[in-house]
Amino acid sequence: MVIKVFLASSSGSTAIKKKQQDVLGFLEALKVDYAPLDIACNEDNRMWMRENVPVEKKPTNGIPLPPQIFNEESYCGDYETFFDAKEDNAVYAFLGLPPPPGSKKAPVKQEEAQEEVEDDEAKGEDDQPVSEQEEEDE
């Protein structure tokens, strides 16, 4: 599966350029295979992107702005939904990709281990006052 990122190589908007760089930089950091597809120089890419962004996701003027992200033919989202997924640590789910080996299991184990430590600490705290009381009683 290849992630398709529709971009505008010659955009005059610095906001769009920054969003595009943010998406590409993050995908590169995660080592996700992606294909940057230019909509500024390639009419076929522009038309395909416009036709395949769901109607409910298009802005009021009907023309979606880059970056737009797809997993093959399946629409993933725009920059805002990508950013939300990034903030929620859900980029792989957003992209429709399986997480890399060990990425989901490790946090769960850490949480379970943390809960066990907290449980042990709670027991230790409960035991402490009891033994202090016994010493005071004697």
JSON list of N, CA, C and O in Angstrom, two decimals, residues 72-127:
[
{"chain": "A", "resi": 72, "resn": "GLU", "atom": "N", "xyz": [-3.87, 4.52, -1.39]},
{"chain": "A", "resi": 72, "resn": "GLU", "atom": "CA", "xyz": [-4.26, 4.03, -2.72]},
{"chain": "A", "resi": 72, "resn": "GLU", "atom": "C", "xyz": [-5.46, 4.85, -3.19]},
{"chain": "A", "resi": 72, "resn": "GLU", "atom": "O", "xyz": [-5.34, 6.02, -3.42]},
{"chain": "A", "resi": 73, "resn": "GLU", "atom": "N", "xyz": [-6.65, 4.22, -3.30]},
{"chain": "A", "resi": 73, "resn": "GLU", "atom": "CA", "xyz": [-7.85, 4.91, -3.77]},
{"chain": "A", "resi": 73, "resn": "GLU", "atom": "C", "xyz": [-8.71, 5.42, -2.61]},
{"chain": "A", "resi": 73, "resn": "GLU", "atom": "O", "xyz": [-9.68, 6.12, -2.83]},
{"chain": "A", "resi": 74, "resn": "SER", "atom": "N", "xyz": [-8.36, 5.05, -1.41]},
{"chain": "A", "resi": 74, "resn": "SER", "atom": "CA", "xyz": [-9.19, 5.36, -0.25]},
{"chain": "A", "resi": 74, "resn": "SER", "atom": "C", "xyz": [-8.78, 6.70, 0.37]},
{"chain": "A", "resi": 74, "resn": "SER", "atom": "O", "xyz": [-7.62, 6.89, 0.72]},
{"chain": "A", "resi": 75, "resn": "TYR", "atom": "N", "xyz": [-9.74, 7.58, 0.55]},
{"chain": "A", "resi": 75, "resn": "TYR", "atom": "CA", "xyz": [-9.47, 8.91, 1.11]},
{"chain": "A", "resi": 75, "resn": "TYR", "atom": "C", "xyz": [-9.19, 8.81, 2.61]},
{"chain": "A", "resi": 75, "resn": "TYR", "atom": "O", "xyz": [-9.94, 8.20, 3.36]},
{"chain": "A", "resi": 76, "resn": "CYS", "atom": "N", "xyz": [-8.08, 9.41, 3.03]},
{"chain": "A", "resi": 76, "resn": "CYS", "atom": "CA", "xyz": [-7.72, 9.45, 4.46]},
{"chain": "A", "resi": 76, "resn": "CYS", "atom": "C", "xyz": [-8.14, 10.77, 5.08]},
{"chain": "A", "resi": 76, "resn": "CYS", "atom": "O", "xyz": [-8.77, 10.80, 6.14]},
{"chain": "A", "resi": 77, "resn": "GLY", "atom": "N", "xyz": [-7.77, 11.88, 4.43]},
{"chain": "A", "resi": 77, "resn": "GLY", "atom": "CA", "xyz": [-8.14, 13.17, 4.97]},
{"chain": "A", "resi": 77, "resn": "GLY", "atom": "C", "xyz": [-7.27, 14.29, 4.47]},
{"chain": "A", "resi": 77, "resn": "GLY", "atom": "O", "xyz": [-6.37, 14.10, 3.64]},
{"chain": "A", "resi": 78, "resn": "ASP", "atom": "N", "xyz": [-7.51, 15.47, 5.01]},
{"chain": "A", "resi": 78, "resn": "ASP", "atom": "CA", "xyz": [-6.74, 16.66, 4.66]},
{"chain": "A", "resi": 78, "resn": "ASP", "atom": "C", "xyz": [-5.73, 16.94, 5.77]},
{"chain": "A", "resi": 78, "resn": "ASP", "atom": "O", "xyz": [-5.54, 16.11, 6.66]},
{"chain": "A", "resi": 79, "resn": "TYR", "atom": "N", "xyz": [-5.13, 18.11, 5.74]},
{"chain": "A", "resi": 79, "resn": "TYR", "atom": "CA", "xyz": [-4.12, 18.44, 6.75]},
{"chain": "A", "resi": 79, "resn": "TYR", "atom": "C", "xyz": [-4.70, 18.46, 8.16]},
{"chain": "A", "resi": 79, "resn": "TYR", "atom": "O", "xyz": [-4.09, 17.96, 9.09]},
{"chain": "A", "resi": 80, "resn": "GLU", "atom": "N", "xyz": [-5.89, 19.03, 8.31]},
{"chain": "A", "resi": 80, "resn": "GLU", "atom": "CA", "xyz": [-6.47, 19.16, 9.66]},
{"chain": "A", "resi": 80, "resn": "GLU", "atom": "C", "xyz": [-6.72, 17.79, 10.28]},
{"chain": "A", "resi": 80, "resn": "GLU", "atom": "O", "xyz": [-6.43, 17.57, 11.46]},
{"chain": "A", "resi": 81, "resn": "THR", "atom": "N", "xyz": [-7.27, 16.86, 9.50]},
{"chain": "A", "resi": 81, "resn": "THR", "atom": "CA", "xyz": [-7.52, 15.52, 10.05]},
{"chain": "A", "resi": 81, "resn": "THR", "atom": "C", "xyz": [-6.21, 14.78, 10.29]},
{"chain": "A", "resi": 81, "resn": "THR", "atom": "O", "xyz": [-6.09, 14.02, 11.26]},
{"chain": "A", "resi": 82, "resn": "PHE", "atom": "N", "xyz": [-5.21, 15.01, 9.44]},
{"chain": "A", "resi": 82, "resn": "PHE", "atom": "CA", "xyz": [-3.88, 14.43, 9.65]},
{"chain": "A", "resi": 82, "resn": "PHE", "atom": "C", "xyz": [-3.30, 14.97, 10.96]},
{"chain": "A", "resi": 82, "resn": "PHE", "atom": "O", "xyz": [-2.78, 14.21, 11.78]},
{"chain": "A", "resi": 83, "resn": "PHE", "atom": "N", "xyz": [-3.39, 16.27, 11.16]},
{"chain": "A", "resi": 83, "resn": "PHE", "atom": "CA", "xyz": [-2.85, 16.90, 12.37]},
{"chain": "A", "resi": 83, "resn": "PHE", "atom": "C", "xyz": [-3.53, 16.34, 13.62]},
{"chain": "A", "resi": 83, "resn": "PHE", "atom": "O", "xyz": [-2.87, 16.04, 14.61]},
{"chain": "A", "resi": 84, "resn": "ASP", "atom": "N", "xyz": [-4.86, 16.19, 13.57]},
{"chain": "A", "resi": 84, "resn": "ASP", "atom": "CA", "xyz": [-5.59, 15.62, 14.71]},
{"chain": "A", "resi": 84, "resn": "ASP", "atom": "C", "xyz": [-5.12, 14.20, 15.01]},
{"chain": "A", "resi": 84, "resn": "ASP", "atom": "O", "xyz": [-4.92, 13.83, 16.16]},
{"chain": "A", "resi": 85, "resn": "ALA", "atom": "N", "xyz": [-4.92, 13.41, 13.95]},
{"chain": "A", "resi": 85, "resn": "ALA", "atom": "CA", "xyz": [-4.45, 12.02, 14.13]},
{"chain": "A", "resi": 85, "resn": "ALA", "atom": "C", "xyz": [-3.04, 12.02, 14.72]},
{"chain": "A", "resi": 85, "resn": "ALA", "atom": "O", "xyz": [-2.72, 11.20, 15.59]},
{"chain": "A", "resi": 86, "resn": "LYS", "atom": "N", "xyz": [-2.23, 12.94, 14.28]},
{"chain": "A", "resi": 86, "resn": "LYS", "atom": "CA", "xyz": [-0.86, 13.04, 14.80]},
{"chain": "A", "resi": 86, "resn": "LYS", "atom": "C", "xyz": [-0.89, 13.39, 16.28]},
{"chain": "A", "resi": 86, "resn": "LYS", "atom": "O", "xyz": [-0.18, 12.78, 17.08]},
{"chain": "A", "resi": 87, "resn": "GLU", "atom": "N", "xyz": [-1.74, 14.32, 16.68]},
{"chain": "A", "resi": 87, "resn": "GLU", "atom": "CA", "xyz": [-1.86, 14.72, 18.08]},
{"chain": "A", "resi": 87, "resn": "GLU", "atom": "C", "xyz": [-2.38, 13.58, 18.95]},
{"chain": "A", "resi": 87, "resn": "GLU", "atom": "O", "xyz": [-2.02, 13.49, 20.11]},
{"chain": "A", "resi": 88, "resn": "ASP", "atom": "N", "xyz": [-3.22, 12.72, 18.37]},
{"chain": "A", "resi": 88, "resn": "ASP", "atom": "CA", "xyz": [-3.81, 11.60, 19.11]},
{"chain": "A", "resi": 88, "resn": "ASP", "atom": "C", "xyz": [-2.96, 10.33, 19.00]},
{"chain": "A", "resi": 88, "resn": "ASP", "atom": "O", "xyz": [-3.41, 9.26, 19.42]},
{"chain": "A", "resi": 89, "resn": "ASN", "atom": "N", "xyz": [-1.78, 10.44, 18.39]},
{"chain": "A", "resi": 89, "resn": "ASN", "atom": "CA", "xyz": [-0.93, 9.26, 18.15]},
{"chain": "A", "resi": 89, "resn": "ASN", "atom": "C", "xyz": [-1.67, 8.17, 17.40]},
{"chain": "A", "resi": 89, "resn": "ASN", "atom": "O", "xyz": [-1.58, 6.99, 17.72]},
{"chain": "A", "resi": 90, "resn": "ALA", "atom": "N", "xyz": [-2.46, 8.57, 16.39]},
{"chain": "A", "resi": 90, "resn": "ALA", "atom": "CA", "xyz": [-3.26, 7.63, 15.63]},
{"chain": "A", "resi": 90, "resn": "ALA", "atom": "C", "xyz": [-3.00, 7.75, 14.13]},
{"chain": "A", "resi": 90, "resn": "ALA", "atom": "O", "xyz": [-3.89, 7.54, 13.32]},
{"chain": "A", "resi": 91, "resn": "VAL", "atom": "N", "xyz": [-1.76, 8.10, 13.76]},
{"chain": "A", "resi": 91, "resn": "VAL", "atom": "CA", "xyz": [-1.45, 8.33, 12.34]},
{"chain": "A", "resi": 91, "resn": "VAL", "atom": "C", "xyz": [-1.59, 7.06, 11.53]},
{"chain": "A", "resi": 91, "resn": "VAL", "atom": "O", "xyz": [-2.13, 7.09, 10.42]},
{"chain": "A", "resi": 92, "resn": "TYR", "atom": "N", "xyz": [-1.15, 5.92, 12.07]},
{"chain": "A", "resi": 92, "resn": "TYR", "atom": "CA", "xyz": [-1.27, 4.68, 11.30]},
{"chain": "A", "resi": 92, "resn": "TYR", "atom": "C", "xyz": [-2.72, 4.33, 11.04]},
{"chain": "A", "resi": 92, "resn": "TYR", "atom": "O", "xyz": [-3.08, 3.92, 9.93]},
{"chain": "A", "resi": 93, "resn": "ALA", "atom": "N", "xyz": [-3.58, 4.49, 12.02]},
{"chain": "A", "resi": 93, "resn": "ALA", "atom": "CA", "xyz": [-5.01, 4.23, 11.83]},
{"chain": "A", "resi": 93, "resn": "ALA", "atom": "C", "xyz": [-5.58, 5.22, 10.82]},
{"chain": "A", "resi": 93, "resn": "ALA", "atom": "O", "xyz": [-6.38, 4.84, 9.95]},
{"chain": "A", "resi": 94, "resn": "PHE", "atom": "N", "xyz": [-5.20, 6.48, 10.93]},
{"chain": "A", "resi": 94, "resn": "PHE", "atom": "CA", "xyz": [-5.65, 7.51, 9.99]},
{"chain": "A", "resi": 94, "resn": "PHE", "atom": "C", "xyz": [-5.28, 7.13, 8.56]},
{"chain": "A", "resi": 94, "resn": "PHE", "atom": "O", "xyz": [-6.07, 7.27, 7.64]},
{"chain": "A", "resi": 95, "resn": "LEU", "atom": "N", "xyz": [-4.06, 6.61, 8.37]},
{"chain": "A", "resi": 95, "resn": "LEU", "atom": "CA", "xyz": [-3.58, 6.24, 7.04]},
{"chain": "A", "resi": 95, "resn": "LEU", "atom": "C", "xyz": [-4.10, 4.88, 6.59]},
{"chain": "A", "resi": 95, "resn": "LEU", "atom": "O", "xyz": [-3.90, 4.50, 5.44]},
{"chain": "A", "resi": 96, "resn": "GLY", "atom": "N", "xyz": [-4.76, 4.15, 7.48]},
{"chain": "A", "resi": 96, "resn": "GLY", "atom": "CA", "xyz": [-5.25, 2.83, 7.12]},
{"chain": "A", "resi": 96, "resn": "GLY", "atom": "C", "xyz": [-4.13, 1.81, 7.04]},
{"chain": "A", "resi": 96, "resn": "GLY", "atom": "O", "xyz": [-4.22, 0.83, 6.30]},
{"chain": "A", "resi": 97, "resn": "LEU", "atom": "N", "xyz": [-3.08, 2.03, 7.81]},
{"chain": "A", "resi": 97, "resn": "LEU", "atom": "CA", "xyz": [-1.93, 1.13, 7.81]},
{"chain": "A", "resi": 97, "resn": "LEU", "atom": "C", "xyz": [-1.84, 0.40, 9.13]},
{"chain": "A", "resi": 97, "resn": "LEU", "atom": "O", "xyz": [-2.20, 0.95, 10.17]},
{"chain": "A", "resi": 98, "resn": "PRO", "atom": "N", "xyz": [-1.32, -0.83, 9.10]},
{"chain": "A", "resi": 98, "resn": "PRO", "atom": "CA", "xyz": [-1.09, -1.51, 10.38]},
{"chain": "A", "resi": 98, "resn": "PRO", "atom": "C", "xyz": [0.08, -0.84, 11.10]},
{"chain": "A", "resi": 98, "resn": "PRO", "atom": "O", "xyz": [1.03, -0.39, 10.45]},
{"chain": "A", "resi": 99, "resn": "PRO", "atom": "N", "xyz": [0.03, -0.76, 12.41]},
{"chain": "A", "resi": 99, "resn": "PRO", "atom": "CA", "xyz": [1.15, -0.15, 13.14]},
{"chain": "A", "resi": 99, "resn": "PRO", "atom": "C", "xyz": [2.39, -1.03, 13.02]},
{"chain": "A", "resi": 99, "resn": "PRO", "atom": "O", "xyz": [2.27, -2.23, 12.81]},
{"chain": "A", "resi": 100, "resn": "PRO", "atom": "N", "xyz": [3.56, -0.44, 13.12]},
{"chain": "A", "resi": 100, "resn": "PRO", "atom": "CA", "xyz": [4.77, -1.26, 13.03]},
{"chain": "A", "resi": 100, "resn": "PRO", "atom": "C", "xyz": [4.83, -2.25, 14.19]},
{"chain": "A", "resi": 100, "resn": "PRO", "atom": "O", "xyz": [4.23, -2.01, 15.24]},
{"chain": "A", "resi": 101, "resn": "PRO", "atom": "N", "xyz": [5.54, -3.36, 14.01]},
{"chain": "A", "resi": 101, "resn": "PRO", "atom": "CA", "xyz": [5.60, -4.38, 15.06]},
{"chain": "A", "resi": 101, "resn": "PRO", "atom": "C", "xyz": [6.05, -3.79, 16.40]},
{"chain": "A", "resi": 101, "resn": "PRO", "atom": "O", "xyz": [7.02, -3.04, 16.46]},
{"chain": "A", "resi": 102, "resn": "GLY", "atom": "N", "xyz": [5.31, -4.13, 17.44]},
{"chain": "A", "resi": 102, "resn": "GLY", "atom": "CA", "xyz": [5.67, -3.70, 18.78]},
{"chain": "A", "resi": 102, "resn": "GLY", "atom": "C", "xyz": [5.17, -2.33, 19.18]},
{"chain": "A", "resi": 102, "resn": "GLY", "atom": "O", "xyz": [5.23, -1.98, 20.34]},
{"chain": "A", "resi": 103, "resn": "SER", "atom": "N", "xyz": [4.67, -1.54, 18.25]},
{"chain": "A", "resi": 103, "resn": "SER", "atom": "CA", "xyz": [4.29, -0.17, 18.61]},
{"chain": "A", "resi": 103, "resn": "SER", "atom": "C", "xyz": [3.03, -0.13, 19.46]},
{"chain": "A", "resi": 103, "resn": "SER", "atom": "O", "xyz": [2.91, 0.70, 20.34]},
{"chain": "A", "resi": 104, "resn": "LYS", "atom": "N", "xyz": [2.06, -1.00, 19.20]},
{"chain": "A", "resi": 104, "resn": "LYS", "atom": "CA", "xyz": [0.83, -0.98, 19.98]},
{"chain": "A", "resi": 104, "resn": "LYS", "atom": "C", "xyz": [1.00, -1.73, 21.28]},
{"chain": "A", "resi": 104, "resn": "LYS", "atom": "O", "xyz": [0.47, -1.35, 22.30]},
{"chain": "A", "resi": 105, "resn": "LYS", "atom": "N", "xyz": [1.76, -2.81, 21.26]},
{"chain": "A", "resi": 105, "resn": "LYS", "atom": "CA", "xyz": [1.89, -3.66, 22.43]},
{"chain": "A", "resi": 105, "resn": "LYS", "atom": "C", "xyz": [2.73, -2.98, 23.52]},
{"chain": "A", "resi": 105, "resn": "LYS", "atom": "O", "xyz": [2.42, -3.10, 24.68]},
{"chain": "A", "resi": 106, "resn": "ALA", "atom": "N", "xyz": [3.76, -2.28, 23.14]},
{"chain": "A", "resi": 106, "resn": "ALA", "atom": "CA", "xyz": [4.65, -1.67, 24.13]},
{"chain": "A", "resi": 106, "resn": "ALA", "atom": "C", "xyz": [3.92, -0.69, 25.04]},
{"chain": "A", "resi": 106, "resn": "ALA", "atom": "O", "xyz": [4.03, -0.79, 26.25]},
{"chain": "A", "resi": 107, "resn": "PRO", "atom": "N", "xyz": [3.13, 0.26, 24.49]},
{"chain": "A", "resi": 107, "resn": "PRO", "atom": "CA", "xyz": [2.46, 1.19, 25.39]},
{"chain": "A", "resi": 107, "resn": "PRO", "atom": "C", "xyz": [1.49, 0.49, 26.34]},
{"chain": "A", "resi": 107, "resn": "PRO", "atom": "O", "xyz": [1.38, 0.87, 27.48]},
{"chain": "A", "resi": 108, "resn": "VAL", "atom": "N", "xyz": [0.82, -0.56, 25.87]},
{"chain": "A", "resi": 108, "resn": "VAL", "atom": "CA", "xyz": [-0.13, -1.27, 26.73]},
{"chain": "A", "resi": 108, "resn": "VAL", "atom": "C", "xyz": [0.63, -1.91, 27.88]},
{"chain": "A", "resi": 108, "resn": "VAL", "atom": "O", "xyz": [0.24, -1.81, 29.02]},
{"chain": "A", "resi": 109, "resn": "LYS", "atom": "N", "xyz": [1.75, -2.56, 27.58]},
{"chain": "A", "resi": 109, "resn": "LYS", "atom": "CA", "xyz": [2.54, -3.19, 28.62]},
{"chain": "A", "resi": 109, "resn": "LYS", "atom": "C", "xyz": [3.06, -2.16, 29.61]},
{"chain": "A", "resi": 109, "resn": "LYS", "atom": "O", "xyz": [3.08, -2.40, 30.80]},
{"chain": "A", "resi": 110, "resn": "GLN", "atom": "N", "xyz": [3.46, -1.00, 29.11]},
{"chain": "A", "resi": 110, "resn": "GLN", "atom": "CA", "xyz": [3.94, 0.04, 30.00]},
{"chain": "A", "resi": 110, "resn": "GLN", "atom": "C", "xyz": [2.82, 0.50, 30.93]},
{"chain": "A", "resi": 110, "resn": "GLN", "atom": "O", "xyz": [3.03, 0.70, 32.11]},
{"chain": "A", "resi": 111, "resn": "GLU", "atom": "N", "xyz": [1.62, 0.66, 30.38]},
{"chain": "A", "resi": 111, "resn": "GLU", "atom": "CA", "xyz": [0.50, 1.09, 31.21]},
{"chain": "A", "resi": 111, "resn": "GLU", "atom": "C", "xyz": [0.19, 0.03, 32.26]},
{"chain": "A", "resi": 111, "resn": "GLU", "atom": "O", "xyz": [-0.04, 0.35, 33.42]},
{"chain": "A", "resi": 112, "resn": "GLU", "atom": "N", "xyz": [0.18, -1.26, 31.85]},
{"chain": "A", "resi": 112, "resn": "GLU", "atom": "CA", "xyz": [-0.08, -2.32, 32.80]},
{"chain": "A", "resi": 112, "resn": "GLU", "atom": "C", "xyz": [0.99, -2.35, 33.88]},
{"chain": "A", "resi": 112, "resn": "GLU", "atom": "O", "xyz": [0.69, -2.50, 35.05]},
{"chain": "A", "resi": 113, "resn": "ALA", "atom": "N", "xyz": [2.25, -2.19, 33.47]},
{"chain": "A", "resi": 113, "resn": "ALA", "atom": "CA", "xyz": [3.34, -2.19, 34.44]},
{"chain": "A", "resi": 113, "resn": "ALA", "atom": "C", "xyz": [3.19, -1.01, 35.39]},
{"chain": "A", "resi": 113, "resn": "ALA", "atom": "O", "xyz": [3.40, -1.14, 36.59]},
{"chain": "A", "resi": 114, "resn": "GLN", "atom": "N", "xyz": [2.80, 0.14, 34.87]},
{"chain": "A", "resi": 114, "resn": "GLN", "atom": "CA", "xyz": [2.60, 1.32, 35.71]},
{"chain": "A", "resi": 114, "resn": "GLN", "atom": "C", "xyz": [1.48, 1.08, 36.71]},
{"chain": "A", "resi": 114, "resn": "GLN", "atom": "O", "xyz": [1.59, 1.43, 37.87]},
{"chain": "A", "resi": 115, "resn": "GLU", "atom": "N", "xyz": [0.39, 0.44, 36.26]},
{"chain": "A", "resi": 115, "resn": "GLU", "atom": "CA", "xyz": [-0.71, 0.13, 37.16]},
{"chain": "A", "resi": 115, "resn": "GLU", "atom": "C", "xyz": [-0.25, -0.81, 38.27]},
{"chain": "A", "resi": 115, "resn": "GLU", "atom": "O", "xyz": [-0.62, -0.64, 39.43]},
{"chain": "A", "resi": 116, "resn": "GLU", "atom": "N", "xyz": [0.57, -1.81, 37.90]},
{"chain": "A", "resi": 116, "resn": "GLU", "atom": "CA", "xyz": [1.07, -2.74, 38.91]},
{"chain": "A", "resi": 116, "resn": "GLU", "atom": "C", "xyz": [1.94, -2.02, 39.94]},
{"chain": "A", "resi": 116, "resn": "GLU", "atom": "O", "xyz": [1.82, -2.26, 41.13]},
{"chain": "A", "resi": 117, "resn": "VAL", "atom": "N", "xyz": [2.78, -1.12, 39.46]},
{"chain": "A", "resi": 117, "resn": "VAL", "atom": "CA", "xyz": [3.64, -0.36, 40.37]},
{"chain": "A", "resi": 117, "resn": "VAL", "atom": "C", "xyz": [2.78, 0.48, 41.30]},
{"chain": "A", "resi": 117, "resn": "VAL", "atom": "O", "xyz": [3.00, 0.53, 42.51]},
{"chain": "A", "resi": 118, "resn": "GLU", "atom": "N", "xyz": [1.77, 1.14, 40.74]},
{"chain": "A", "resi": 118, "resn": "GLU", "atom": "CA", "xyz": [0.88, 1.95, 41.56]},
{"chain": "A", "resi": 118, "resn": "GLU", "atom": "C", "xyz": [0.15, 1.09, 42.58]},
{"chain": "A", "resi": 118, "resn": "GLU", "atom": "O", "xyz": [-0.01, 1.47, 43.73]},
{"chain": "A", "resi": 119, "resn": "ASP", "atom": "N", "xyz": [-0.29, -0.11, 42.16]},
{"chain": "A", "resi": 119, "resn": "ASP", "atom": "CA", "xyz": [-0.96, -1.02, 43.08]},
{"chain": "A", "resi": 119, "resn": "ASP", "atom": "C", "xyz": [-0.02, -1.41, 44.22]},
{"chain": "A", "resi": 119, "resn": "ASP", "atom": "O", "xyz": [-0.40, -1.42, 45.38]},
{"chain": "A", "resi": 120, "resn": "ASP", "atom": "N", "xyz": [1.23, -1.75, 43.87]},
{"chain": "A", "resi": 120, "resn": "ASP", "atom": "CA", "xyz": [2.21, -2.12, 44.87]},
{"chain": "A", "resi": 120, "resn": "ASP", "atom": "C", "xyz": [2.49, -0.97, 45.83]},
{"chain": "A", "resi": 120, "resn": "ASP", "atom": "O", "xyz": [2.59, -1.17, 47.04]},
{"chain": "A", "resi": 121, "resn": "GLU", "atom": "N", "xyz": [2.59, 0.24, 45.26]},
{"chain": "A", "resi": 121, "resn": "GLU", "atom": "CA", "xyz": [2.84, 1.40, 46.11]},
{"chain": "A", "resi": 121, "resn": "GLU", "atom": "C", "xyz": [1.66, 1.63, 47.05]},
{"chain": "A", "resi": 121, "resn": "GLU", "atom": "O", "xyz": [1.84, 1.95, 48.22]},
{"chain": "A", "resi": 122, "resn": "ALA", "atom": "N", "xyz": [0.47, 1.45, 46.53]},
{"chain": "A", "resi": 122, "resn": "ALA", "atom": "CA", "xyz": [-0.73, 1.64, 47.36]},
{"chain": "A", "resi": 122, "resn": "ALA", "atom": "C", "xyz": [-0.74, 0.63, 48.50]},
{"chain": "A", "resi": 122, "resn": "ALA", "atom": "O", "xyz": [-1.05, 0.97, 49.64]},
{"chain": "A", "resi": 123, "resn": "LYS", "atom": "N", "xyz": [-0.37, -0.61, 48.19]},
{"chain": "A", "resi": 123, "resn": "LYS", "atom": "CA", "xyz": [-0.32, -1.63, 49.24]},
{"chain": "A", "resi": 123, "resn": "LYS", "atom": "C", "xyz": [0.73, -1.26, 50.28]},
{"chain": "A", "resi": 123, "resn": "LYS", "atom": "O", "xyz": [0.51, -1.39, 51.46]},
{"chain": "A", "resi": 124, "resn": "GLY", "atom": "N", "xyz": [1.86, -0.79, 49.79]},
{"chain": "A", "resi": 124, "resn": "GLY", "atom": "CA", "xyz": [2.93, -0.39, 50.70]},
{"chain": "A", "resi": 124, "resn": "GLY", "atom": "C", "xyz": [2.50, 0.75, 51.60]},
{"chain": "A", "resi": 124, "resn": "GLY", "atom": "O", "xyz": [2.78, 0.77, 52.78]},
{"chain": "A", "resi": 125, "resn": "GLU", "atom": "N", "xyz": [1.76, 1.69, 51.03]},
{"chain": "A", "resi": 125, "resn": "GLU", "atom": "CA", "xyz": [1.29, 2.81, 51.84]},
{"chain": "A", "resi": 125, "resn": "GLU", "atom": "C", "xyz": [0.27, 2.33, 52.86]},
{"chain": "A", "resi": 125, "resn": "GLU", "atom": "O", "xyz": [0.26, 2.78, 54.00]},
{"chain": "A", "resi": 126, "resn": "ASP", "atom": "N", "xyz": [-0.57, 1.39, 52.47]},
{"chain": "A", "resi": 126, "resn": "ASP", "atom": "CA", "xyz": [-1.57, 0.87, 53.40]},
{"chain": "A", "resi": 126, "resn": "ASP", "atom": "C", "xyz": [-0.89, 0.10, 54.53]},
{"chain": "A", "resi": 126, "resn": "ASP", "atom": "O", "xyz": [-1.30, 0.18, 55.68]},
{"chain": "A", "resi": 127, "resn": "ASP", "atom": "N", "xyz": [0.15, -0.66, 54.18]},
{"chain": "A", "resi": 127, "resn": "ASP", "atom": "CA", "xyz": [0.84, -1.46, 55.19]},
{"chain": "A", "resi": 127, "resn": "ASP", "atom": "C", "xyz": [1.60, -0.57, 56.18]},
{"chain": "A", "resi": 127, "resn": "ASP", "atom": "O", "xyz": [1.68, -0.87, 57.35]}
]
